[in-house]
Short mmCIF file of C-alpha atoms in Angstrom, two decimals:
data_model
loop_
_atom_site.label_atom_id
_atom_site.label_comp_id
_atom_site.label_asym_id
_atom_site.label_seq_id
_atom_site.Cartn_x
_atom_site.Cartn_y
_atom_site.Cartn_z
CA MET R 23 20.32 196.88 78.92
CA LYS R 24 22.20 198.16 81.25
CA CYS R 25 24.21 201.26 80.95
CA SER R 26 27.53 199.31 82.27
CA ASP R 27 26.96 197.13 78.91
CA LEU R 28 26.40 200.13 76.65
CA ILE R 29 29.71 201.38 78.03
CA GLN R 30 31.39 198.39 77.17
CA THR R 31 30.36 198.53 73.68
CA LEU R 32 31.42 202.33 73.35
CA GLU R 33 34.96 201.38 75.11
CA GLN R 34 35.53 198.38 72.43
CA LEU R 35 35.11 201.04 69.36
CA ALA R 36 37.00 203.88 71.34
CA PRO R 37 38.71 202.89 74.63
CA ALA R 38 38.84 205.80 77.45
CA SER R 39 42.41 204.95 77.71
CA CYS R 40 43.23 206.39 74.05
CA ALA R 41 42.14 209.77 75.59
CA CYS R 42 44.46 212.78 75.73
CA GLU R 43 45.42 213.17 79.32
CA TRP R 44 44.00 216.20 79.61
CA ASP R 45 40.94 215.43 78.46
CA ASN R 46 37.95 214.13 80.42
CA VAL R 47 35.85 210.89 79.00
CA GLY R 48 33.63 208.56 80.16
CA LEU R 49 30.48 208.69 82.41
CA LEU R 50 30.21 211.84 83.49
CA THR R 51 26.81 211.47 85.27
CA GLY R 52 24.66 208.88 85.95
CA ARG R 53 24.10 205.64 87.14
CA MET R 54 26.29 202.38 85.78
CA ASP R 55 23.11 200.34 86.77
CA LYS R 56 20.66 202.22 84.93
CA GLU R 57 18.81 200.40 82.28
CA VAL R 58 18.89 202.34 79.23
CA LYS R 59 16.44 201.47 75.95
CA LYS R 60 16.55 205.21 74.33
CA VAL R 61 19.92 207.11 73.50
CA MET R 62 20.49 210.66 72.35
CA ILE R 63 23.42 211.29 70.60
CA ALA R 64 24.74 214.82 70.06
CA LEU R 65 27.93 216.83 69.36
CA ASP R 66 27.71 219.08 72.35
CA ALA R 67 25.71 219.08 75.64
CA THR R 68 24.14 221.99 74.87
CA ASP R 69 20.68 223.60 76.80
CA GLU R 70 18.94 222.94 73.94
CA ILE R 71 20.52 219.10 73.35
CA VAL R 72 19.67 218.45 77.11
CA GLU R 73 16.14 220.13 77.21
CA GLN R 74 15.80 217.56 74.36
CA ALA R 75 16.90 214.67 76.01
CA VAL R 76 14.55 215.31 78.79
CA ARG R 77 11.52 216.00 76.50
CA GLU R 78 12.20 212.62 74.64
CA GLN R 79 12.79 211.18 77.81
CA ALA R 80 16.35 209.67 76.64
CA ASP R 81 18.26 207.27 79.37
CA LEU R 82 21.46 208.24 77.98
CA LEU R 83 23.20 210.96 76.19
CA LEU R 84 25.82 210.68 74.11
CA THR R 85 28.27 213.75 73.16
CA HIS R 86 31.57 213.96 71.40
CA HIS R 87 32.55 216.94 73.56
CA PRO R 88 32.38 216.77 77.16
CA LEU R 89 30.48 218.75 79.04
CA ILE R 90 32.85 218.78 82.08
CA PHE R 91 36.21 219.82 81.47
CA LYS R 92 37.40 221.56 84.55
CA PRO R 93 36.87 220.88 88.11
CA LEU R 94 33.20 222.18 89.41
CA LYS R 95 33.39 223.47 92.99
CA LYS R 96 29.97 224.44 92.99
CA LEU R 97 26.86 222.45 91.85
CA ASN R 98 24.24 225.03 91.99
CA ASP R 99 21.74 226.99 89.33
CA GLN R 100 24.04 229.68 89.31
CA ASP R 101 26.36 227.97 86.82
CA PHE R 102 25.23 227.19 83.18
CA ILE R 103 27.23 223.89 83.26
CA ALA R 104 26.07 222.84 86.58
CA ARG R 105 22.44 223.48 85.46
CA ARG R 106 22.66 221.01 82.81
CA ILE R 107 24.23 218.52 85.09
CA MET R 108 21.68 219.09 87.81
CA THR R 109 19.07 218.67 84.63
CA LEU R 110 20.43 215.50 83.83
CA ILE R 111 20.92 214.07 87.26
CA LYS R 112 17.29 214.99 88.12
CA ASN R 113 15.71 213.61 85.11
CA ASP R 114 17.76 210.27 85.62
CA ILE R 115 19.69 210.61 82.30
CA SER R 116 23.04 209.19 82.05
CA TYR R 117 25.83 211.11 80.16
CA TYR R 118 28.64 209.54 78.45
CA ALA R 119 31.26 211.33 76.62
CA MET R 120 33.89 210.16 74.11
CA HIS R 121 36.23 212.68 72.67
CA THR R 122 40.02 212.23 72.22
CA ASN R 123 39.60 208.64 72.57
CA PHE R 124 37.17 208.89 69.50
CA ASP R 125 39.32 211.28 67.92
CA SER R 126 42.09 208.99 67.80
CA ALA R 127 40.95 204.94 67.59
CA PRO R 128 41.25 203.53 64.31
CA GLY R 129 37.98 203.73 62.13
CA CYS R 130 36.82 206.85 64.15
CA MET R 131 36.95 210.38 63.38
CA ALA R 132 40.31 210.73 62.20
CA ASP R 133 39.36 208.01 59.23
CA LEU R 134 36.12 208.98 58.84
CA ALA R 135 37.35 212.42 57.87
CA ALA R 136 39.93 211.03 55.67
CA ASP R 137 37.91 208.76 54.19
CA ARG R 138 35.17 211.40 53.21
CA LEU R 139 37.94 213.49 51.68
CA GLY R 140 39.05 210.16 49.24
CA LEU R 141 42.48 210.35 50.66
CA THR R 142 44.68 207.11 49.85
CA GLU R 143 47.84 205.80 51.65
CA GLN R 144 46.48 207.24 55.11
CA LYS R 145 48.84 207.22 58.14
CA VAL R 146 48.30 208.82 61.40
CA LEU R 147 49.44 212.33 61.62
CA MET R 148 50.02 212.68 65.34
CA PRO R 149 50.82 209.62 66.93
CA GLU R 150 49.68 208.86 70.62
CA GLY R 151 50.90 205.10 70.83
CA GLU R 152 49.74 201.78 69.95
CA TYR R 153 46.89 199.70 71.38
CA SER R 154 45.40 196.33 70.91
CA PHE R 155 41.89 197.21 69.76
CA ASP R 156 40.96 193.58 69.45
CA GLY R 157 41.26 193.06 72.94
CA SER R 158 43.94 190.11 72.64
CA GLY R 159 46.75 191.99 74.02
CA GLU R 160 48.14 191.39 70.78
CA ASN R 161 47.80 192.98 67.25
CA LYS R 162 48.63 196.22 68.33
CA GLN R 163 47.73 199.22 65.85
CA GLU R 164 49.00 202.77 65.84
CA TYR R 165 46.40 205.10 67.25
CA GLY R 166 46.49 209.42 67.23
CA ILE R 167 45.00 212.41 66.10
CA GLY R 168 44.62 213.19 62.27
CA LYS R 169 45.50 211.40 59.24
CA VAL R 170 47.64 212.25 56.21
CA GLY R 171 47.06 211.00 53.00
CA ARG R 172 46.94 211.39 48.90
CA PHE R 173 44.48 212.49 47.00
CA THR R 174 43.96 210.49 43.77
CA GLN R 175 44.86 213.30 41.64
CA ALA R 176 46.10 216.58 41.96
CA MET R 177 44.16 219.63 42.98
CA SER R 178 44.41 223.31 43.37
CA VAL R 179 44.00 224.87 47.28
CA LYS R 180 40.38 226.31 45.80
CA GLU R 181 39.50 222.69 44.44
CA VAL R 182 40.15 221.28 47.78
CA ALA R 183 38.25 223.56 49.81
CA MET R 184 35.28 223.02 47.48
CA LEU R 185 35.63 219.50 47.91
CA VAL R 186 36.10 219.81 51.96
CA LYS R 187 32.57 221.80 51.57
CA LYS R 188 30.72 219.57 49.92
CA ALA R 189 31.93 216.32 51.64
CA PHE R 190 31.08 217.80 55.35
CA GLY R 191 27.83 219.78 53.77
CA LEU R 192 29.39 223.38 55.29
CA PRO R 193 28.10 226.44 54.37
CA PHE R 194 31.55 227.92 54.08
CA THR R 195 35.42 227.47 54.73
CA VAL R 196 38.16 230.13 55.55
CA VAL R 197 41.61 229.56 53.81
CA TYR R 198 44.85 230.65 54.44
CA GLY R 199 47.36 230.66 51.68
CA GLU R 200 45.46 229.60 48.59
CA GLU R 201 48.53 230.99 46.32
CA ALA R 202 51.07 229.78 48.57
CA VAL R 203 51.57 225.98 47.35
CA GLY R 204 50.80 224.61 43.79
CA PRO R 205 48.97 221.60 43.14
CA VAL R 206 48.01 219.50 46.34
CA ASN R 207 48.75 215.79 46.29
CA LEU R 208 49.39 215.27 50.11
CA ALA R 209 46.95 216.50 52.71
CA ALA R 210 46.80 216.29 56.45
CA VAL R 211 43.18 216.27 58.24
CA SER R 212 42.60 217.40 61.73
CA PRO R 213 39.19 217.45 63.02
CA GLY R 214 38.67 219.75 66.02
CA ALA R 215 40.87 222.89 66.78
CA GLY R 216 43.98 222.14 64.79
CA GLY R 217 46.66 224.82 65.70
CA SER R 218 48.73 221.88 67.17
CA ALA R 219 48.71 219.98 63.80
CA VAL R 220 50.57 222.77 62.12
CA GLU R 221 53.93 221.64 62.79
CA TRP R 222 53.23 218.07 62.34
CA ALA R 223 51.68 218.53 59.05
CA LEU R 224 55.10 220.28 57.84
CA LYS R 225 56.82 217.56 58.82
CA THR R 226 54.71 215.20 56.91
CA GLY R 227 55.43 217.01 53.94
CA ALA R 228 51.41 218.00 53.72
CA GLN R 229 50.69 221.15 50.97
CA VAL R 230 47.22 221.36 52.87
CA LEU R 231 45.99 221.43 56.12
CA ILE R 232 42.26 220.70 56.64
CA THR R 233 41.09 221.84 60.50
CA GLY R 234 39.07 223.76 62.76
CA ASP R 235 39.54 226.66 64.81
CA MET R 236 42.63 228.34 63.24
CA GLY R 237 44.10 231.39 64.59
CA HIS R 238 44.86 234.50 62.46
CA HIS R 239 48.35 234.36 63.27
CA GLN R 240 48.69 230.51 62.71
CA GLY R 241 47.00 230.86 59.48
CA ILE R 242 49.25 233.38 58.01
CA ASP R 243 52.62 231.90 59.34
CA ALA R 244 51.50 228.47 58.38
CA ALA R 245 51.27 229.75 54.73
CA ALA R 246 54.13 232.03 54.74
CA ARG R 247 55.88 228.26 55.28
CA ASN R 248 54.17 227.04 52.05
CA LEU R 249 51.22 225.35 54.05
CA ALA R 250 47.91 226.35 53.05
CA VAL R 251 45.09 225.94 55.86
CA ILE R 252 41.34 225.27 55.08
CA ASP R 253 39.84 225.64 58.34
CA ALA R 254 36.29 224.23 57.92
CA GLY R 255 35.26 225.17 61.61
CA HIS R 256 35.30 222.65 64.57
CA TYR R 257 32.05 221.60 64.39
CA GLY R 258 32.22 221.51 60.54
CA LEU R 259 34.11 218.76 60.64
CA GLU R 260 33.06 216.81 63.94
CA HIS R 261 29.35 216.87 63.52
CA ILE R 262 29.89 213.61 61.67
CA PHE R 263 29.99 212.00 64.95
CA VAL R 264 26.76 211.58 65.14
CA ASP R 265 25.69 209.60 62.31
CA PHE R 266 28.27 207.36 62.34
CA MET R 267 27.82 206.43 66.48
CA ALA R 268 23.82 206.44 65.61
CA ASP R 269 24.70 203.74 62.76
CA TYR R 270 26.94 202.07 64.60
CA LEU R 271 25.00 201.34 67.60
CA GLY R 272 21.94 200.90 65.44
CA LYS R 273 23.89 197.89 63.66
CA ILE R 274 24.79 196.34 67.02
CA TYR R 275 21.34 196.85 69.16
CA ASN R 276 19.08 196.84 66.10
CA GLN R 277 15.39 196.55 68.01
CA GLU R 278 17.03 196.93 71.59
CA LEU R 279 17.64 200.79 71.60
CA GLU R 280 15.83 203.44 70.23
CA ILE R 281 18.47 206.14 69.13
CA LEU R 282 17.65 209.83 68.71
CA LYS R 283 20.21 211.98 66.67
CA ALA R 284 20.60 215.88 67.01
CA PRO R 285 19.97 217.60 63.90
CA VAL R 286 22.98 219.27 62.09
CA LYS R 287 22.91 222.74 63.23
CA PHE R 288 25.95 224.85 63.00
CA PRO R 289 26.30 227.03 65.93
CA ALA R 290 27.63 229.85 63.87
CA ASP R 291 26.35 232.18 60.81
CA ILE R 292 27.47 234.62 58.44
CA LEU R 293 25.54 237.75 58.47
#
């Protein structure tokens, strides 16, 4: 199939127009008319992932995080990002990123994370707007970053942290404010960097925020305001993108596409 046809499918799931203004999503390198038979899916376009895409002779690399965030003034081998781009272009590998559009679209990152935690009565944590995801121009749905919902039964902050570890296959979590709140009924989850989610979580009345990349002062300040924070890591909550997209494309295209998945590999170790 043509790369353009595959992109149409991806944007039916998570329209590029639903991405945040500061983001950079879509076809970042490559040709729309490229014939795509093999797709590699990863969270980040690291050196290792780009090399694997070349080695496996992938036609398209699909990631969650965009490799290009800031404008590039030069494209040469003296910059690590430019080197990756040059490698993709040299090997005729198209490269597509779906970032905050995937974070915010219904059925995608926020919903996947909330469902893994068993949250009920889910609502969008940080609304971005409304969109007709069925393409009709009607039946608009609210979309946005994160979800807030209820556990079926109250639990301690420690028990929530253990649930997060199990649900996302994590080696550890960092917890702020374990003793700051009593039994947890209402929880907010915002995969990725969640510093901006603190105020939103407080507005909803959530007792715990499950997110990543929480700074020291953000964590202790949230706890002082009776909001516990479970920092599960940026990668920790978002690696679910890979399995989901592999299953999603596999069901649609079945025998038409060969799908490769980057293995789960946490970028940080505890020594």
